[in-house]
Amino acid sequence: MNKQKDVIRVENLTKVYQMGEIEVHALRGVSFNVKPGEVLSIMGPSGSGKSTLMNMIGCLDVPTEGDYYLEGELVSSLDDDQLALVRNRKIGFVFQTFNLLPRATALANVELPLRYAGKNGDRKQLAKEALEAVGLGDRIYHQPNELSGGQQQRVAIARALVNEPAIILADEPTGNLDSVSGEEIMNLLLSLNKTKGTTLLIVTHDPEVAALAQRIIHLRDGMIEREEVLR
Amino acid sequence: MNFFLNIKEALQSLNANKMRSLLTILGIVIGVASVIALLSIGEGAGNTITGEIESIGTNVIYILNGNDDEEISNPKDLTLQDAETLASSTRSNEIAYVAPVVSRGIDISHQDNSVETSVLGSTADYQFVQNLTMAEGSFITNGQVEGRSAVVVLGPDMAQNLLGRSTGIVGNTVRIGGYPYRIIGVTEAKGGSAFNNPDANVYIPISTAQARLPRGSSPNRVQYILVSVEDAEDADAAIIEITDILRRAHRIPPRSPDDFTILNQQDFLAVAESITSVLTIFLGGIGAISLLVGGIGIMNIMLVSVTERTREIGLRKALGARKKDILLQFLTESVLLSMIGGIIGITLGWVISIVVSQIAIRSGTMLDISVTLNSVLLATLFSAGVGIFFGYYPANRAASLEPVEALRYE
Ligand SMILES: Nc1ncnc2c1ncn2[C@@H]1O[C@H](COP(=O)(O)OP(=O)(O)OP(=O)(O)O)[C@@H](O)[C@H]1O
Ligand SMILES: [Mg+2]
């Protein structure tokens, strides 16, 4: 097996939360690989550890045990600033609750990752292009409360893609949307995967959404229950 | 991260909570304004006092009764004879004029106007020691001192007070302690303050004062003796001469302490400066305490703000913000709060000190308020420092949040 070819490789990932006396085993040894350009769905009942897994892959949290290689690099060897850099350059996040800055315009929200990347000159232009790419070229000066849920999620996708990351992590991206907007969001993410080859990891409860992926990982009680290869 | 963008974003975030930001700024405004106002008032008062002492002139030496620094077994009072001995001493050619002074608090009246004041009894030389010039008439003469004449010289403010005018009054009569005195002269206005105003003085011959004014146990005693020297540089030599002459006159054995005290302008300045610097430190301290309270206000508000924006901080970290980006973001906000407060506070403090100095001038005290560049710089740096000091803890707290924890925060 060629390790270099995997964009994500997790081995025996374990996460234990210490709640006073009680230990909560959110993940109990999860291992899988993801190839560049792959679309992977993660399903499982509530509390099965999906978000915990996504946070670890997004370098927002550290595993209790196990290794995580991102593009061949061992993430646990990185310090705080290097992790920030990885999140900024290699990963785009799409959240269930959009997580936009409430008092900032769509443009300012999309500019945010570029600012932390230290890009100053063409920042506005890049952010504008990203918003045009998600079909919001005419809404760039709107604030989140002036946009519909679907539009807000599209701003979030523009924000996720503006730094051209290798992976986009979407934790229930359609969870707060009606089926029509949900479909639009999925189409947007899939076309991004097609045109730019961005790897997609999507957590969802919706079998129809999950079925759009090439592969589905089913989690239960912090372990991989089964893997489904669709295409 | 772009510097101006950082400031713009901080302003936006402060603007989102206008009332809260304004109240926080108000705390700093009050602190900085009181530092500026109190420091400049303290400094102004100091300037006024030292200015007055300097107006004594560097060539005047004061000889006072007693000696506060030493135990004296059998002290002798300063007397008219002492003054005469000094004046007639041929040994000391540094001494120019010698004026013994008796001063008593007493009523002085003209018709229905009456004031209580301290009347100065002295000799003709007093005019030269103090450099008094006459607006009209003449000063007390030695003949009038010898003859115990009932004559009086008024300062222009005192004349104005008693007679309603300060010119054309020579020959009029005022009553001092009930006795009539003929006005023989009015001094030229010199200007002064509520503490010490030579324009409100009343001068009579020293002999008249000793004979007519109520006196204490020792009738020959004079309060103090003024000595002027030709040249200020001779003052030190003159002090040595005077000490020697007076020790002989008082028959003080060798190695016994003086029973008198000699002071010149430098000594008064030193005392005044130590008093005013204590005053300034005290006033500045009061101001600094209110600035401290303002700083705690900033810390408080920033802590609330960090808690409220925990999710935002988590999101920023997810998007690639480093610890120092978050730290800078929150520090910028607190420094902006304190700097805005500082600038308004400097202006307000300046206005307050101008108002206070106007009030002082209206009530007759020259109070030269000086808002110095120093105190402005001090206040600016101090308020920025307050912003950094009190903003650091909340900002560091924000920067140290774990991304997942922050994102999950409700
Ligand atoms: N910070 C935490 N402290 C303690 N326990 C936690 C923490 N975060 C998650 N857990 C626990 O870990 C387990 C997995 O949680 P996780 O959020 O990953 O579930 P999930 O699969 O995303 O569920 P859902 O579909 O409801 O979002 C749960 O039992 C949860 O209670
Ligand atoms: Mg979840």
Short mmCIF file of N, CA and C in Angstrom, two decimals, chain A residues 17 52 55 59-61 80-81 84-85 87-88 91 93 95 97-101 103 109 111-113 115-116 118 120 123-124 159 163, chain B residues 1-2 5-6 8-9 12-13 16-17 309 311-312 314-326 329 402-405 407-408:
data_model
loop_
_atom_site.label_atom_id
_atom_site.label_comp_id
_atom_site.label_asym_id
_atom_site.label_seq_id
_atom_site.Cartn_x
_atom_site.Cartn_y
_atom_site.Cartn_z
N TYR A 17 -13.05 10.85 26.86
CA TYR A 17 -13.33 12.07 27.63
C TYR A 17 -13.46 11.70 29.09
N THR A 52 -16.66 13.82 16.87
CA THR A 52 -15.36 13.66 17.52
C THR A 52 -14.30 13.31 16.48
N ASN A 55 -13.55 16.35 14.25
CA ASN A 55 -12.72 17.35 14.93
C ASN A 55 -11.26 16.95 14.94
N CYS A 59 -7.97 18.73 12.89
CA CYS A 59 -6.90 19.27 13.75
C CYS A 59 -7.43 20.24 14.79
N LEU A 60 -8.70 20.09 15.17
CA LEU A 60 -9.26 20.93 16.22
C LEU A 60 -9.10 20.26 17.58
N ASP A 61 -8.84 18.96 17.55
CA ASP A 61 -8.77 18.19 18.79
C ASP A 61 -7.68 17.13 18.62
N ASP A 80 1.12 24.22 18.20
CA ASP A 80 -0.12 24.99 18.04
C ASP A 80 -0.13 25.84 16.76
N ASP A 81 0.97 26.56 16.53
CA ASP A 81 1.00 27.45 15.37
C ASP A 81 0.99 26.65 14.07
N ALA A 84 -2.46 25.54 13.43
CA ALA A 84 -3.26 26.65 12.89
C ALA A 84 -3.00 26.79 11.40
N LEU A 85 -1.74 26.64 11.03
CA LEU A 85 -1.38 26.75 9.62
C LEU A 85 -2.03 25.64 8.80
N ARG A 87 -4.79 23.98 9.52
CA ARG A 87 -6.22 24.27 9.43
C ARG A 87 -6.50 25.34 8.39
N ASN A 88 -5.60 26.30 8.35
CA ASN A 88 -5.80 27.42 7.43
C ASN A 88 -5.61 27.02 5.97
N ILE A 91 -7.34 22.59 5.24
CA ILE A 91 -8.66 22.13 5.63
C ILE A 91 -9.69 23.24 5.51
N PHE A 93 -13.72 24.01 6.65
CA PHE A 93 -14.80 23.48 7.49
C PHE A 93 -16.15 23.98 7.02
N PHE A 95 -19.96 23.78 8.75
CA PHE A 95 -20.64 23.33 9.97
C PHE A 95 -22.14 23.24 9.76
N THR A 97 -24.31 24.45 11.75
CA THR A 97 -24.93 25.74 12.11
C THR A 97 -24.25 26.93 11.43
N PHE A 98 -23.62 26.68 10.30
CA PHE A 98 -23.01 27.70 9.44
C PHE A 98 -21.80 28.40 10.08
N ASN A 99 -21.99 28.89 11.35
CA ASN A 99 -20.89 29.56 12.05
C ASN A 99 -20.29 30.72 11.27
N LEU A 100 -21.16 31.64 10.85
CA LEU A 100 -20.64 32.86 10.23
C LEU A 100 -20.53 33.94 11.30
N LEU A 101 -19.62 34.91 11.12
CA LEU A 101 -19.56 36.05 12.04
C LEU A 101 -20.82 36.89 11.80
N ARG A 103 -21.96 39.93 12.53
CA ARG A 103 -22.03 41.35 12.16
C ARG A 103 -21.12 41.69 10.98
N ASN A 109 -16.68 37.66 5.84
CA ASN A 109 -16.62 36.29 6.36
C ASN A 109 -15.72 35.42 5.50
N GLU A 111 -13.36 36.47 3.60
CA GLU A 111 -11.98 36.99 3.65
C GLU A 111 -11.20 36.44 4.85
N LEU A 112 -11.92 36.02 5.88
CA LEU A 112 -11.29 35.67 7.14
C LEU A 112 -10.12 34.67 6.99
N PRO A 113 -10.32 33.52 6.31
CA PRO A 113 -9.19 32.58 6.19
C PRO A 113 -8.02 33.18 5.42
N ARG A 115 -7.12 36.28 5.53
CA ARG A 115 -6.40 37.18 6.44
C ARG A 115 -5.44 36.38 7.31
N TYR A 116 -5.92 35.24 7.83
CA TYR A 116 -5.03 34.45 8.67
C TYR A 116 -3.93 33.78 7.85
N GLY A 118 -2.37 35.50 5.76
CA GLY A 118 -1.45 36.60 5.50
C GLY A 118 -1.54 37.15 4.09
N ASN A 120 -2.86 39.75 1.70
CA ASN A 120 -3.46 41.06 1.84
C ASN A 120 -3.88 41.67 0.51
N ARG A 123 -6.93 39.87 -1.56
CA ARG A 123 -7.87 39.21 -0.68
C ARG A 123 -9.32 39.41 -1.10
N LYS A 124 -9.66 40.66 -1.34
CA LYS A 124 -11.06 40.99 -1.69
C LYS A 124 -11.45 40.26 -2.97
N ARG A 159 -16.24 30.25 2.09
CA ARG A 159 -15.19 30.47 3.08
C ARG A 159 -14.27 29.24 3.17
N ASN A 163 -9.28 29.23 0.38
CA ASN A 163 -7.84 28.99 0.48
C ASN A 163 -7.42 27.75 -0.31
N MET B 1 -1.36 39.40 9.76
CA MET B 1 -2.59 40.19 9.91
C MET B 1 -2.31 41.67 9.69
N ASN B 2 -3.21 42.24 8.96
CA ASN B 2 -3.07 43.64 8.61
C ASN B 2 -3.42 44.53 9.80
N LEU B 5 -6.62 46.75 9.41
CA LEU B 5 -7.79 45.88 9.40
C LEU B 5 -8.11 45.45 10.82
N ASN B 6 -7.04 45.19 11.57
CA ASN B 6 -7.19 44.80 12.96
C ASN B 6 -7.92 45.88 13.75
N LYS B 8 -9.77 48.31 12.48
CA LYS B 8 -11.11 48.48 11.94
C LYS B 8 -12.04 47.44 12.56
N GLU B 9 -11.55 46.21 12.62
CA GLU B 9 -12.37 45.14 13.16
C GLU B 9 -12.66 45.36 14.65
N GLN B 12 -15.28 47.97 14.98
CA GLN B 12 -16.59 47.40 14.67
C GLN B 12 -17.14 46.64 15.86
N SER B 13 -16.26 45.88 16.48
CA SER B 13 -16.74 45.05 17.58
C SER B 13 -17.09 45.91 18.79
N ALA B 16 -20.40 47.47 18.18
CA ALA B 16 -21.54 46.57 18.30
C ALA B 16 -22.14 46.61 19.70
N ASN B 17 -21.33 47.01 20.67
CA ASN B 17 -21.82 47.14 22.05
C ASN B 17 -21.58 48.56 22.53
N ARG B 309 -17.97 35.73 23.22
CA ARG B 309 -17.51 35.45 21.86
C ARG B 309 -16.70 34.17 21.77
N ARG B 311 -17.52 31.19 20.90
CA ARG B 311 -17.74 30.47 19.64
C ARG B 311 -17.01 31.14 18.49
N GLU B 312 -17.06 32.49 18.50
CA GLU B 312 -16.36 33.22 17.45
C GLU B 312 -14.87 32.91 17.49
N GLY B 314 -13.48 30.19 18.67
CA GLY B 314 -13.31 28.83 18.17
C GLY B 314 -13.33 28.79 16.65
N LEU B 315 -14.27 29.52 16.08
CA LEU B 315 -14.38 29.56 14.62
C LEU B 315 -13.10 30.13 14.00
N ARG B 316 -12.64 31.24 14.55
CA ARG B 316 -11.44 31.87 14.01
C ARG B 316 -10.26 30.90 14.07
N LYS B 317 -10.18 30.16 15.16
CA LYS B 317 -9.09 29.18 15.27
C LYS B 317 -9.25 28.08 14.22
N ALA B 318 -10.50 27.66 14.00
CA ALA B 318 -10.73 26.64 12.98
C ALA B 318 -10.32 27.14 11.60
N LEU B 319 -10.45 28.44 11.40
CA LEU B 319 -10.11 29.00 10.09
C LEU B 319 -8.63 29.33 9.98
N GLY B 320 -7.87 29.08 11.04
CA GLY B 320 -6.42 29.23 10.93
C GLY B 320 -5.82 30.33 11.78
N ALA B 321 -6.62 30.94 12.68
CA ALA B 321 -6.04 31.97 13.54
C ALA B 321 -5.08 31.34 14.52
N ARG B 322 -3.89 31.95 14.65
CA ARG B 322 -2.95 31.46 15.64
C ARG B 322 -3.27 32.12 16.98
N LYS B 323 -2.62 31.61 18.02
CA LYS B 323 -2.79 32.17 19.35
C LYS B 323 -2.55 33.67 19.35
N LYS B 324 -1.48 34.07 18.67
CA LYS B 324 -1.13 35.50 18.74
C LYS B 324 -2.09 36.36 17.94
N ASP B 325 -2.76 35.78 16.93
CA ASP B 325 -3.77 36.55 16.19
C ASP B 325 -4.92 36.92 17.11
N ILE B 326 -5.36 35.93 17.89
CA ILE B 326 -6.48 36.17 18.81
C ILE B 326 -6.06 37.14 19.91
N GLN B 329 -6.03 40.53 18.56
CA GLN B 329 -7.38 41.03 18.31
C GLN B 329 -7.99 41.62 19.59
N GLU B 402 -9.24 26.19 23.77
CA GLU B 402 -9.09 25.05 22.86
C GLU B 402 -10.12 25.18 21.75
N PRO B 403 -9.71 25.01 20.50
CA PRO B 403 -10.65 25.22 19.39
C PRO B 403 -11.96 24.43 19.53
N VAL B 404 -11.86 23.12 19.83
CA VAL B 404 -13.09 22.33 19.92
C VAL B 404 -14.00 22.82 21.02
N GLU B 405 -13.39 23.05 22.20
CA GLU B 405 -14.18 23.49 23.35
C GLU B 405 -14.90 24.77 23.00
N LEU B 407 -15.65 26.00 20.06
CA LEU B 407 -16.68 25.84 19.03
C LEU B 407 -17.94 25.22 19.60
N ARG B 408 -17.78 24.35 20.60
CA ARG B 408 -18.92 23.66 21.15
C ARG B 408 -19.68 24.52 22.16
#
